[in-house]
Tab-separated table of C-alpha atoms and ligand atoms in Angstrom:
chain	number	residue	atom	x	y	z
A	1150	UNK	CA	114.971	109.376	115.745
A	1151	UNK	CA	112.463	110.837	118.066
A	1152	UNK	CA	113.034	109.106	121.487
A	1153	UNK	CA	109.098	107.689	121.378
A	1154	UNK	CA	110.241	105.972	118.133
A	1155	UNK	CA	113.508	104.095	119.391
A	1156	UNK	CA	112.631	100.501	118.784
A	1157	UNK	CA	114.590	99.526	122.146
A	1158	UNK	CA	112.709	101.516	124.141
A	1159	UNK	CA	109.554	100.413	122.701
A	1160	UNK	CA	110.058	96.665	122.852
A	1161	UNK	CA	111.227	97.267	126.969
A	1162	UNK	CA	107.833	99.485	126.733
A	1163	UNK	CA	105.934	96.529	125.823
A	1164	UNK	CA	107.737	94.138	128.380
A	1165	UNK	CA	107.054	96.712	130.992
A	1166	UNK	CA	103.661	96.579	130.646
A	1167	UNK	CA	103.134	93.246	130.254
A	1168	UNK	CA	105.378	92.530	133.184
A	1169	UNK	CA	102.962	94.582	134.981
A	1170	UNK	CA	99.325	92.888	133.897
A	1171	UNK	CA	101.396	89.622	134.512
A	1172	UNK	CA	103.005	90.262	138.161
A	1173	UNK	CA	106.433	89.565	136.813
A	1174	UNK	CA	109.061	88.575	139.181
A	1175	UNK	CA	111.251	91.564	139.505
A	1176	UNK	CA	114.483	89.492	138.758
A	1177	UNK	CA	113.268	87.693	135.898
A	1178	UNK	CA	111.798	91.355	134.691
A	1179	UNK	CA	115.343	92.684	134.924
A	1180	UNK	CA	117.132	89.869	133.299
A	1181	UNK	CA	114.399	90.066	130.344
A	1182	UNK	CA	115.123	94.245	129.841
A	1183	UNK	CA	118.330	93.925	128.525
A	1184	UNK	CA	120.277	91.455	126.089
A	1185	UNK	CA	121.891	88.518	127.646
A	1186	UNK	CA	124.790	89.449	124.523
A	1187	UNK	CA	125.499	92.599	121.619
A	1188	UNK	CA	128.149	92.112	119.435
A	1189	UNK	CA	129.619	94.775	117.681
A	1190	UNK	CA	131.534	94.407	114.868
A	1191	UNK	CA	133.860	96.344	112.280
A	1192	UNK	CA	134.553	94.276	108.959
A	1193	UNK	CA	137.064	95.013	106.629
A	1194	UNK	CA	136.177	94.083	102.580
A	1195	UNK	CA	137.431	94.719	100.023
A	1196	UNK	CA	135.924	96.153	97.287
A	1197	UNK	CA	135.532	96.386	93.433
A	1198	UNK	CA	137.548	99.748	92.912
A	1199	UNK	CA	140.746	98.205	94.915
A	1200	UNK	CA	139.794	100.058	97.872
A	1201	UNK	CA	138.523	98.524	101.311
A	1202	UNK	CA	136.331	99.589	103.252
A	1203	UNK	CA	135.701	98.579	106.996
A	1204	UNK	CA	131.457	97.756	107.795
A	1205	UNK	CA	130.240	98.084	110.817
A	1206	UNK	CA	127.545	94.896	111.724
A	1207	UNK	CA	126.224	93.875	115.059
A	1208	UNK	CA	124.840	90.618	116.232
A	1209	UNK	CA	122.635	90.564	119.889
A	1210	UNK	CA	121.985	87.446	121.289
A	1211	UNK	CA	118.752	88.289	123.458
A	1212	UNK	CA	117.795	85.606	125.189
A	1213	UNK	CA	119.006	81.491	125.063
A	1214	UNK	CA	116.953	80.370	128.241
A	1215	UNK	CA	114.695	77.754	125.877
A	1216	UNK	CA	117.651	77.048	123.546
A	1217	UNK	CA	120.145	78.777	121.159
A	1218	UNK	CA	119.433	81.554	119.824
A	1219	UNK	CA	117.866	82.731	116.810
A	1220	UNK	CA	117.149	85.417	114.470
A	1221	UNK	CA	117.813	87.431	110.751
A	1222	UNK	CA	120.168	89.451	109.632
A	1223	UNK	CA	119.699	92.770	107.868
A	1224	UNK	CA	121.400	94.345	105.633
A	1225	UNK	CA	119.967	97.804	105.641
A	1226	UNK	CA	121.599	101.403	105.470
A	1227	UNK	CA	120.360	103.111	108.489
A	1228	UNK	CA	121.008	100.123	110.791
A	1229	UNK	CA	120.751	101.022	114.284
A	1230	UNK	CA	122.426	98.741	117.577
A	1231	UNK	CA	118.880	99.967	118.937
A	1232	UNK	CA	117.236	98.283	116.078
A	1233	UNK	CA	119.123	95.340	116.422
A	1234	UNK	CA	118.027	94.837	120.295
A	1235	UNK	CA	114.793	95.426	119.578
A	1236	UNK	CA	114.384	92.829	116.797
A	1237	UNK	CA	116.527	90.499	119.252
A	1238	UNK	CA	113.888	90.799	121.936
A	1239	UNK	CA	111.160	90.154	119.530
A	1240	UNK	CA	112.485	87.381	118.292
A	1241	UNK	CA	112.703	85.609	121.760
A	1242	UNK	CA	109.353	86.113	122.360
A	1243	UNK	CA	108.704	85.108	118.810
A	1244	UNK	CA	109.775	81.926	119.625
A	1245	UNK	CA	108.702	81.427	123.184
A	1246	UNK	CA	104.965	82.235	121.638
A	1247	UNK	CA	105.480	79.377	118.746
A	1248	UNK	CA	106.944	77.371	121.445
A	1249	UNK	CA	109.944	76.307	119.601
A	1250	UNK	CA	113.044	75.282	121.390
A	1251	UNK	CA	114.823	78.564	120.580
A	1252	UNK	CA	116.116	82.112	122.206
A	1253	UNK	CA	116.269	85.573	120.002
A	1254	UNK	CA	118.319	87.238	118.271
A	1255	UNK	CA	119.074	89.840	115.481
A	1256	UNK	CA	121.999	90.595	113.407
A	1257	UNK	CA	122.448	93.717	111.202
A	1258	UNK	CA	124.712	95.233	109.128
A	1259	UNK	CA	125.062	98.985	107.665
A	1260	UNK	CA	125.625	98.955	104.364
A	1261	UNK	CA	123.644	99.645	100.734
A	1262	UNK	CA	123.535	95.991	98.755
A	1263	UNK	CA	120.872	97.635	96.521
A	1264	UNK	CA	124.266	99.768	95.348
A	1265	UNK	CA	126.952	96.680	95.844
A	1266	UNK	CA	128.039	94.338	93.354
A	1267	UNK	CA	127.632	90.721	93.814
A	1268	UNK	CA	131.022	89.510	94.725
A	1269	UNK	CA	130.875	92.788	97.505
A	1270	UNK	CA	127.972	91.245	98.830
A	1271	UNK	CA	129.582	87.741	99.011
A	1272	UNK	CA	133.029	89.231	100.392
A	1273	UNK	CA	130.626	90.834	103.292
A	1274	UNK	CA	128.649	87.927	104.072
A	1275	UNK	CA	131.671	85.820	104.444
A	1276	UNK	CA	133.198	88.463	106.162
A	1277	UNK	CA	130.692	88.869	108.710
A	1278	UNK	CA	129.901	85.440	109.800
A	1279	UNK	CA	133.616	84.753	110.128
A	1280	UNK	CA	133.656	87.774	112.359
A	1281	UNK	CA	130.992	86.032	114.677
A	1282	UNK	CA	133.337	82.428	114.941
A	1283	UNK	CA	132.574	81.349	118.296
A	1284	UNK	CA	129.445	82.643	118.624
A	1285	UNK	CA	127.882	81.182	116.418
A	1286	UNK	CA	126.679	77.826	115.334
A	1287	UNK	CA	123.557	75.060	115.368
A	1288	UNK	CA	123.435	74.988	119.029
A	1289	UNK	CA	124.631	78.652	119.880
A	1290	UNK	CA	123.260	80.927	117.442
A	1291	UNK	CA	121.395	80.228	114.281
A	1292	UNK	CA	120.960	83.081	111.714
A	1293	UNK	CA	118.573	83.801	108.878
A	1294	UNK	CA	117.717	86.040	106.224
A	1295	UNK	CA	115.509	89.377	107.336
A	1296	UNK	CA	115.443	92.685	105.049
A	1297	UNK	CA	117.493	92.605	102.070
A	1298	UNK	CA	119.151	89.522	102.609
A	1299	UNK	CA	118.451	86.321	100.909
A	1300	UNK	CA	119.365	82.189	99.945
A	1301	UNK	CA	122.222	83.210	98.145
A	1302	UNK	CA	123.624	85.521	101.167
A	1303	UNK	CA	123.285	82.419	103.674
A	1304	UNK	CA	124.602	79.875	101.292
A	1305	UNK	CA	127.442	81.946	101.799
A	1306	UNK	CA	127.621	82.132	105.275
A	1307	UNK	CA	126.764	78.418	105.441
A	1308	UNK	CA	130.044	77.741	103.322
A	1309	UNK	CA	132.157	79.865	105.213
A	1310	UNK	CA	131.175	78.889	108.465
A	1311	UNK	CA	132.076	74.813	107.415
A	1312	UNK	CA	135.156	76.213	106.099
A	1313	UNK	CA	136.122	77.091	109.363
A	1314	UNK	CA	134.932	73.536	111.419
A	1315	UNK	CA	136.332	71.678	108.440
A	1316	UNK	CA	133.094	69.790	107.620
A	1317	UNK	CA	129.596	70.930	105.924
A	1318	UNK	CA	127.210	72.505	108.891
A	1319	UNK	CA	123.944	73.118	107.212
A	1320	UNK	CA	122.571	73.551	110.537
A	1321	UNK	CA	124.273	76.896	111.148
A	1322	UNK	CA	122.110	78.982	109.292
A	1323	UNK	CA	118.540	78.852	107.908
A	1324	UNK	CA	116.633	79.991	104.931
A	1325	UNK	CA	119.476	78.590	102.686
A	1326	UNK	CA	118.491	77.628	98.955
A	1327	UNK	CA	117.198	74.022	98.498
A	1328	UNK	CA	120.593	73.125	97.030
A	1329	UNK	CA	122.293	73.303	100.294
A	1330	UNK	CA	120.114	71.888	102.711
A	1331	UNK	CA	117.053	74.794	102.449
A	1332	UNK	CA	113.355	73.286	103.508
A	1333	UNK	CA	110.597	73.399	101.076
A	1334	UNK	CA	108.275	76.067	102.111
A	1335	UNK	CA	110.421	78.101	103.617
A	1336	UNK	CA	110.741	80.899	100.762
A	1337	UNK	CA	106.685	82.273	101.409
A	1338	UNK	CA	106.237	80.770	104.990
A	1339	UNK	CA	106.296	83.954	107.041
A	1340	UNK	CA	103.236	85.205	104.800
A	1341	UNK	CA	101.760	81.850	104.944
A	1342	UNK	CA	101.734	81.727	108.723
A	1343	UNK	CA	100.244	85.445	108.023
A	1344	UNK	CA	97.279	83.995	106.203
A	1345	UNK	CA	96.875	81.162	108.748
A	1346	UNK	CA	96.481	83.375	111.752
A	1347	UNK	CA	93.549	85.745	109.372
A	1348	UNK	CA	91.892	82.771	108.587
A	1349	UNK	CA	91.798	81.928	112.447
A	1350	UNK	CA	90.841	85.540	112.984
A	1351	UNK	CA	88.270	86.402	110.190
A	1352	UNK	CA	86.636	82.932	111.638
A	1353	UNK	CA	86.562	84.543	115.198
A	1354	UNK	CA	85.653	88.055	113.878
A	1355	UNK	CA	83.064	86.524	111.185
A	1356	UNK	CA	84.743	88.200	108.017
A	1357	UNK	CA	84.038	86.086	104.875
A	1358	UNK	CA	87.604	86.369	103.427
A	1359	UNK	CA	86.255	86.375	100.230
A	1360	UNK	CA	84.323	89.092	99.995
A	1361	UNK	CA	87.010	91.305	101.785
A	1362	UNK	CA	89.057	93.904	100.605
A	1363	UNK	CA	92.590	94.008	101.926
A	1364	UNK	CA	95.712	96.456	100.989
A	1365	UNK	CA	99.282	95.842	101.785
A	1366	UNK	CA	102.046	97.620	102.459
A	1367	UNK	CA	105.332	96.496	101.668
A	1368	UNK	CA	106.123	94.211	98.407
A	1369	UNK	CA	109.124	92.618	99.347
A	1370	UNK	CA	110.008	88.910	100.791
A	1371	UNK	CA	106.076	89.606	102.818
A	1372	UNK	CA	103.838	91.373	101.168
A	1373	UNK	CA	104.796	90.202	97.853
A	1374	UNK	CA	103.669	86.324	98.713
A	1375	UNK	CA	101.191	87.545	101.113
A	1376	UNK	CA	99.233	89.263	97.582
A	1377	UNK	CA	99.829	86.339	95.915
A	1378	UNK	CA	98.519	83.645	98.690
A	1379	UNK	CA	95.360	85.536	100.131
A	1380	UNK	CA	94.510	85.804	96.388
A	1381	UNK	CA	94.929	82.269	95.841
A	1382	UNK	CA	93.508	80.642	98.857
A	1383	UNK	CA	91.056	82.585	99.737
A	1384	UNK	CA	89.737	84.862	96.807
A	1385	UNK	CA	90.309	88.455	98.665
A	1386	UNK	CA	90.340	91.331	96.662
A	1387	UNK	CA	93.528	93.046	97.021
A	1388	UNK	CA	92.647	96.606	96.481
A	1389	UNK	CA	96.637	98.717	96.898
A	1390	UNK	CA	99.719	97.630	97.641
A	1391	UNK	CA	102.748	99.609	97.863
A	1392	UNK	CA	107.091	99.664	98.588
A	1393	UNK	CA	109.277	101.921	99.554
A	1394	UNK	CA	108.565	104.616	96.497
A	1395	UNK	CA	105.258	104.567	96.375
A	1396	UNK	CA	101.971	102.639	96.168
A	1397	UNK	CA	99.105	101.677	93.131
A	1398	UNK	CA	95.318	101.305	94.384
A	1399	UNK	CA	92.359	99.973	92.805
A	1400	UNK	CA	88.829	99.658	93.631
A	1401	UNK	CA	88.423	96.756	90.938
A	1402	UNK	CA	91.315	94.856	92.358
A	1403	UNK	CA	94.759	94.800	91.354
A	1404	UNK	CA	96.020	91.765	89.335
A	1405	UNK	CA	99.284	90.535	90.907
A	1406	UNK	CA	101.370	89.600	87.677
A	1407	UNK	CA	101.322	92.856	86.133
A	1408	UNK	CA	102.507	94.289	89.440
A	1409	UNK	CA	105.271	92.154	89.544
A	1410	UNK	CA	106.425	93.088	86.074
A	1411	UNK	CA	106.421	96.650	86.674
A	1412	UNK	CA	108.114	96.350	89.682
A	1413	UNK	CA	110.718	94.779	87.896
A	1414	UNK	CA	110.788	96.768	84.936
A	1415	UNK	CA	110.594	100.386	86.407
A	1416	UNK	CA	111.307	99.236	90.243
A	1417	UNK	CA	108.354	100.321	91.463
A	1418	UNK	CA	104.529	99.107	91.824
A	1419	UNK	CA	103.027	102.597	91.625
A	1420	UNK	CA	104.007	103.248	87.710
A	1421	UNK	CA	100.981	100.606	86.984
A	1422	UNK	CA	98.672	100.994	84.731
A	1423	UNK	CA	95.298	101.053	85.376
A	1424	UNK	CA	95.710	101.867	88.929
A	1425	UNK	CA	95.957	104.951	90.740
A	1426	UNK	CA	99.144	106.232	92.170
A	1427	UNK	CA	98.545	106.058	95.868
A	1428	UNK	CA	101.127	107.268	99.133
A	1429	UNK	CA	101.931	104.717	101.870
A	1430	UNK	CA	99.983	107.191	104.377
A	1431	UNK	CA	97.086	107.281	102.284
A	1432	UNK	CA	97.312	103.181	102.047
A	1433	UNK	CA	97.333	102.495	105.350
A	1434	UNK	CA	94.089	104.733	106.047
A	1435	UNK	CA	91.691	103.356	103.142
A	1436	UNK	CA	88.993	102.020	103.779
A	1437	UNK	CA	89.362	98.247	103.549
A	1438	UNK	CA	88.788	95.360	105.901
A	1439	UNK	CA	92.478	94.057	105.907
A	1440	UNK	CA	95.509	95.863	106.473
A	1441	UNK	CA	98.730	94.007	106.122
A	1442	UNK	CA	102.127	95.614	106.972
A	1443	UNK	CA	104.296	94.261	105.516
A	1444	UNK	CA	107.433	96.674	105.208
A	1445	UNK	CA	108.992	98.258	108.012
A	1446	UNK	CA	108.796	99.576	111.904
A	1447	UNK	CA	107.174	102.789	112.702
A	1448	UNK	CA	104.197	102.740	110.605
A	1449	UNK	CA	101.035	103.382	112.269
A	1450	UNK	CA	101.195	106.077	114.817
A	1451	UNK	CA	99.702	107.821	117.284
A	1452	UNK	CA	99.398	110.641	114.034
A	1453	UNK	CA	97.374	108.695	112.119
A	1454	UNK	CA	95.840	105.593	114.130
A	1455	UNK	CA	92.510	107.670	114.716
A	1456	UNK	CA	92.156	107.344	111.117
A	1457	UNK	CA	92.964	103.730	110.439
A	1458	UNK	CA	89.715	101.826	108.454
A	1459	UNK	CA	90.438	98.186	108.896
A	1460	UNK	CA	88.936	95.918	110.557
A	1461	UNK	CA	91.729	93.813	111.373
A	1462	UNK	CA	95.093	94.663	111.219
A	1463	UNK	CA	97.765	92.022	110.259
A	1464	UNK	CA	101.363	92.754	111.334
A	1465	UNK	CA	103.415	90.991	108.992
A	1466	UNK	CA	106.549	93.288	109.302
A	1467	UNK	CA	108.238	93.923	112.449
A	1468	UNK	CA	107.397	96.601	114.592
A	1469	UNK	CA	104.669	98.099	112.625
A	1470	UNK	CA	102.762	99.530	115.392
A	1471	UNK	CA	103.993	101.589	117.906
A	1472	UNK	CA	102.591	101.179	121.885
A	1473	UNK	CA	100.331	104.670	121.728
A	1474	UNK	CA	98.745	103.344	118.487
A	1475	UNK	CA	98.235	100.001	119.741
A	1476	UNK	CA	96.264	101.509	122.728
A	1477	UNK	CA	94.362	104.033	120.016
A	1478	UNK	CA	93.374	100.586	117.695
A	1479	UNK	CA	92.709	98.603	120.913
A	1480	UNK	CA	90.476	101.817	122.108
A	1481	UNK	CA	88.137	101.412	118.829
A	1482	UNK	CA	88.190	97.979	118.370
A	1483	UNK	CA	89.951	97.430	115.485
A	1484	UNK	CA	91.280	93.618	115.900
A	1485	UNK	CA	95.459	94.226	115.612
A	1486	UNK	CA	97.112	91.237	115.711
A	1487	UNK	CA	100.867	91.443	116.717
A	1488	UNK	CA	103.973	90.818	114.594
A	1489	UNK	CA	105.435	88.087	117.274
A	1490	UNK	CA	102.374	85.939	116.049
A	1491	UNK	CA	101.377	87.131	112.722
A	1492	UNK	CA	105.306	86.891	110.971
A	1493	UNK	CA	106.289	83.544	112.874
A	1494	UNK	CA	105.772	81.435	109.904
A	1495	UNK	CA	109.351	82.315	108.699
A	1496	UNK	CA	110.842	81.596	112.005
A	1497	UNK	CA	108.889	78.321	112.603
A	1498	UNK	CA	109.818	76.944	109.215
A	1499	UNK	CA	113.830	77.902	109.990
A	1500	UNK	CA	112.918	75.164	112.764
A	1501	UNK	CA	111.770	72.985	110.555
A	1502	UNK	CA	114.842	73.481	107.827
A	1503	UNK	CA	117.467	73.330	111.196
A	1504	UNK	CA	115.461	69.485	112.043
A	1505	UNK	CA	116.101	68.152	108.565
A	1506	UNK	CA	119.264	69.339	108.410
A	1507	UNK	CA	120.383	67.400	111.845
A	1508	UNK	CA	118.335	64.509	111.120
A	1509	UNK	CA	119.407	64.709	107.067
A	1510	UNK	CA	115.711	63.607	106.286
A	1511	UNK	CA	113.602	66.104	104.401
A	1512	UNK	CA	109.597	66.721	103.985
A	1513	UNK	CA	107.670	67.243	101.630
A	1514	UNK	CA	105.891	71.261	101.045
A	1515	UNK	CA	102.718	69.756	102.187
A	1516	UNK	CA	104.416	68.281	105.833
A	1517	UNK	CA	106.083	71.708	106.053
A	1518	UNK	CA	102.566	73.490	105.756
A	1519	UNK	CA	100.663	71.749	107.779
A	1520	UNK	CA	103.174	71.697	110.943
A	1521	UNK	CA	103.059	75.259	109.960
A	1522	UNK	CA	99.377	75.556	110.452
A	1523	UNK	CA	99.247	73.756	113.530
A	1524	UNK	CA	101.694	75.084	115.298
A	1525	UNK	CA	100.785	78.376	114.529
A	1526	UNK	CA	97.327	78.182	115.074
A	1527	UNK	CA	97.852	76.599	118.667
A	1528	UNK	CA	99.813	79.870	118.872
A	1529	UNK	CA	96.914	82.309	118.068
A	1530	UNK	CA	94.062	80.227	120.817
A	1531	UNK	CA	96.700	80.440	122.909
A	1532	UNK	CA	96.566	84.304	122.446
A	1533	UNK	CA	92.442	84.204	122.674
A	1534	UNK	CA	92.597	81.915	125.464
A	1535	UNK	CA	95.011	84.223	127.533
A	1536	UNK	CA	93.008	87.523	126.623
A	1537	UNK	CA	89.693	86.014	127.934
A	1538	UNK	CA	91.038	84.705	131.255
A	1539	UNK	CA	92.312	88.112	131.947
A	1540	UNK	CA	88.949	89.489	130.206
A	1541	UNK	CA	86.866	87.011	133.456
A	1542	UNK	CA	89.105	88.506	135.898
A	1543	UNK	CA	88.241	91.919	135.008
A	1544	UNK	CA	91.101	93.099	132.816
A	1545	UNK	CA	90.788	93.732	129.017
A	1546	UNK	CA	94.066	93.216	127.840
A	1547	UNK	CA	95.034	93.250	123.607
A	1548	UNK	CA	95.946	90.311	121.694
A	1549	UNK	CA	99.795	92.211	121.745
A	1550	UNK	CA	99.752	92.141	125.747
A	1551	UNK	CA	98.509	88.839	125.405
A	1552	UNK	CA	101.246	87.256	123.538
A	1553	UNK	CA	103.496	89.001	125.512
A	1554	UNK	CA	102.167	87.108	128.700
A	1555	UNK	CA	102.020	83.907	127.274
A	1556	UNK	CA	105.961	83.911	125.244
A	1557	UNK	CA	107.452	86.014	128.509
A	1558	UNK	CA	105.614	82.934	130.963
A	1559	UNK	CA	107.701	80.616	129.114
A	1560	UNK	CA	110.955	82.597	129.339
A	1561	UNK	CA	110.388	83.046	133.055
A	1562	UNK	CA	109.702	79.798	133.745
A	1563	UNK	CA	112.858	78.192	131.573
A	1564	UNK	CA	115.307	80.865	133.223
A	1565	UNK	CA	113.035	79.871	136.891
A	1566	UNK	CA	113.923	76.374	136.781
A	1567	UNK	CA	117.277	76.810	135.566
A	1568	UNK	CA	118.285	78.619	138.736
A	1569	UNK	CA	118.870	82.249	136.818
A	1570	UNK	CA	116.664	83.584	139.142
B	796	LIG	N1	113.900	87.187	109.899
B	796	LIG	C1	112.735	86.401	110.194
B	796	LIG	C2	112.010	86.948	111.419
B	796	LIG	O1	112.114	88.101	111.761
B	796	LIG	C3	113.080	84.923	110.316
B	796	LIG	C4	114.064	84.605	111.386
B	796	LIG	C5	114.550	83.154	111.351
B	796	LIG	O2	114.072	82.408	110.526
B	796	LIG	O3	115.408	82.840	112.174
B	796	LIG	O4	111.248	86.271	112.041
């Protein structure tokens, strides 16, 4: 991976700069550059054939100044420890921005579970948070799902990990099925925090969301719900979407059931009919007024963010945008909202699933959406606020060095008055 593209060095990047605008102490700045904890891990499992075969998995524990920590875990075959860090520091100031007691972290494993059978996948999961006993748990370190893991995979974990305490923790892991302690809401919350934060932003930018045309990349545990929600509340016309073969566009609008079935009939979106077969590069430059995402790091460039249409960009994935683009969209005003705020919703509503499970009293969808809404849209005035008191002081900063300042304040200030520094 080209050395501009290493997702560690562009999330210390990022702090670096906003450590800068902010007049960081230099301790605290040196504490936040590096992991407080990286775990790295070598699983054996057995598999189908009779053979085992040892996984390699990491888990780094970022950050736990505001509480334990917190974070996915990916399953994904080009894993990187670099990846992993990255995604750790982002989640910390994930949560610092939502303000939720909570540190960062990220897990990963390498491995293929489009190409492993079920009870492989089960035999890994188990393996892999048994691997982690000690370090994790509801007040150490609370895992999630993240790309191409899901319910079932933490219903696992869940049951191993009480295995081990002798007792049922629900609290050790989020994003479970309902069965076991999941929250309502929880299954399309990041994308409707996502749709929150545009409606807060289309208000401030004076886009009528239902004339607007948006396209999406990514159709996965994201961009799939966030189709089907800016659809349904507010009337958009999605106009392409794409995954990881390819993408379908369509001037008309594209009609999100007959996506879904060819996605599940052929595997991918762009055999539909009626659309035109469209590239992920040529998706993110049409010319729409909503770009969302919604797939994977390293997306929009300093290559091809001259040539990016939108009017707002959404970052629903992580690490979509990369620091020279940022400064490119920034440059020509295109509004680019970061990933720390836009994809919190998942994140917040883990919170929410790791209350009820300690207080064994669950809400209802609507409580879980509107605590959702409010705490997320505190998050994005926050982000405003900050940019136009720097803005009357004679700095124009983006909305991404923005929510930097405000999630790395709080940091600072918990690891301040703890005596870390
Ligand atoms: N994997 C999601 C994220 O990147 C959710 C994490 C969580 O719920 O802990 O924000």
């Amino acid at each position: 991976m080209p050395e501009e593209l290493d997702p560690f060095r562009i999330s210390q990047e990022q702090l670096d700069k906003a450590a800068g605008l902010m007049n960081l102490d230099k301790a605290a700045h040196a504490i936040l550059r590096e992991p407080m904890r990286e775990l790295e891990l070598n699983m054996p499992v057995r598999m189908r054939n009779g053979t085992t075969k040892v996984f390699k998995g990491f888990r780094v524990q970022y950050n736990n100044a505001r509480g334990p920590t917190k974070g996915g875990i990916r399953f994904h075959p080009q894993e990187t420890k670099d990846t992993v860090k990255a995604l750790a520091a982002w989640m910390t100031w994930k949560c610092a921005l939502a303000n939720i007691p909570y540190g960062g972290a990220k897990g990963g494993v390498i491995c293929d579970p489009k190409s492993m059978k079920g009870d492989e996948l089960e035999e890994l999961s188990r393996t892999y948070i048994r691997s982690l006993n000690g370090f994790v748990g509801p007040k150490v370190d609370i895992p999630a799902p993240d790309v191409y893991t899901n319910p079932q995979d933490m219903a696992w974990m869940m049951d191993e990990y009480s295995k081990i305490v002798g007792h049922n923790e629900f609290g050790v892991i989020t994003g479970k099925p309902l069965e076991v302690g999941g929250s309502e809401g929880r299954f399309d919350s990041t994308a409707m925090g996502g749709m929150y934060v545009l409606r807060e932003a289309a208000k401030m930018k004076k886009i009528n969301l239902r004339k607007a045309t948006i396209a999406i990349q990514g159709f996965g545990n994201a961009g799939n719900f966030a189709f089907e929600l800016s659809k349904k509340l507010f009337g958009s016309r999605i106009v392409a979407v794409s995954d990881s073969s390819g993408g379908a566009h369509s001037e008309k609008g594209l009609d999100y059931q007959k996506l879904k079935d060819v996605k599940e009939k052929t595997g991918s979106v762009d055999n539909c009919k009626g659309a035109e077969k469209i590239t992920n590069d040529e998706l993110l430059e049409l010319d729409v007024d909503i770009l969302i995402p919604s797939a994977i790091e390293n997306q929009i460039t300093e290559k091809n963010a001259d040539r990016i249409n939108a009017k707002i960009v959404l970052e629903l994935a992580n690490g979509p945008v990369t620091p020279g683009a940022d400064e490119i969209l920034f440059q020509r005003g295109v509004l680019d909202l970061p990933d720390f705020l836009v994809n919190s919703g998942g994140v917040i509503v883990s919170y929410f699933e790791w209350v009820q499970n300690i207080q064994s009293f669950y809400w209802t969808e609507d409580d879980v959406y509107k605590r959702l809404d409010a705490i997320i849209t505190k998050s994005f005035s926050d982000v405003v606020k900050t940019q136009r008191e720097y803005r009357d002081n004679g700095k124009k900063i983006s909305p991404r060095m923005a929510a930097y300042i405000v999630a790395v304040e709080r940091v600072a200030a918990a690891m301040k008055i703890r005596g870390w520094y």
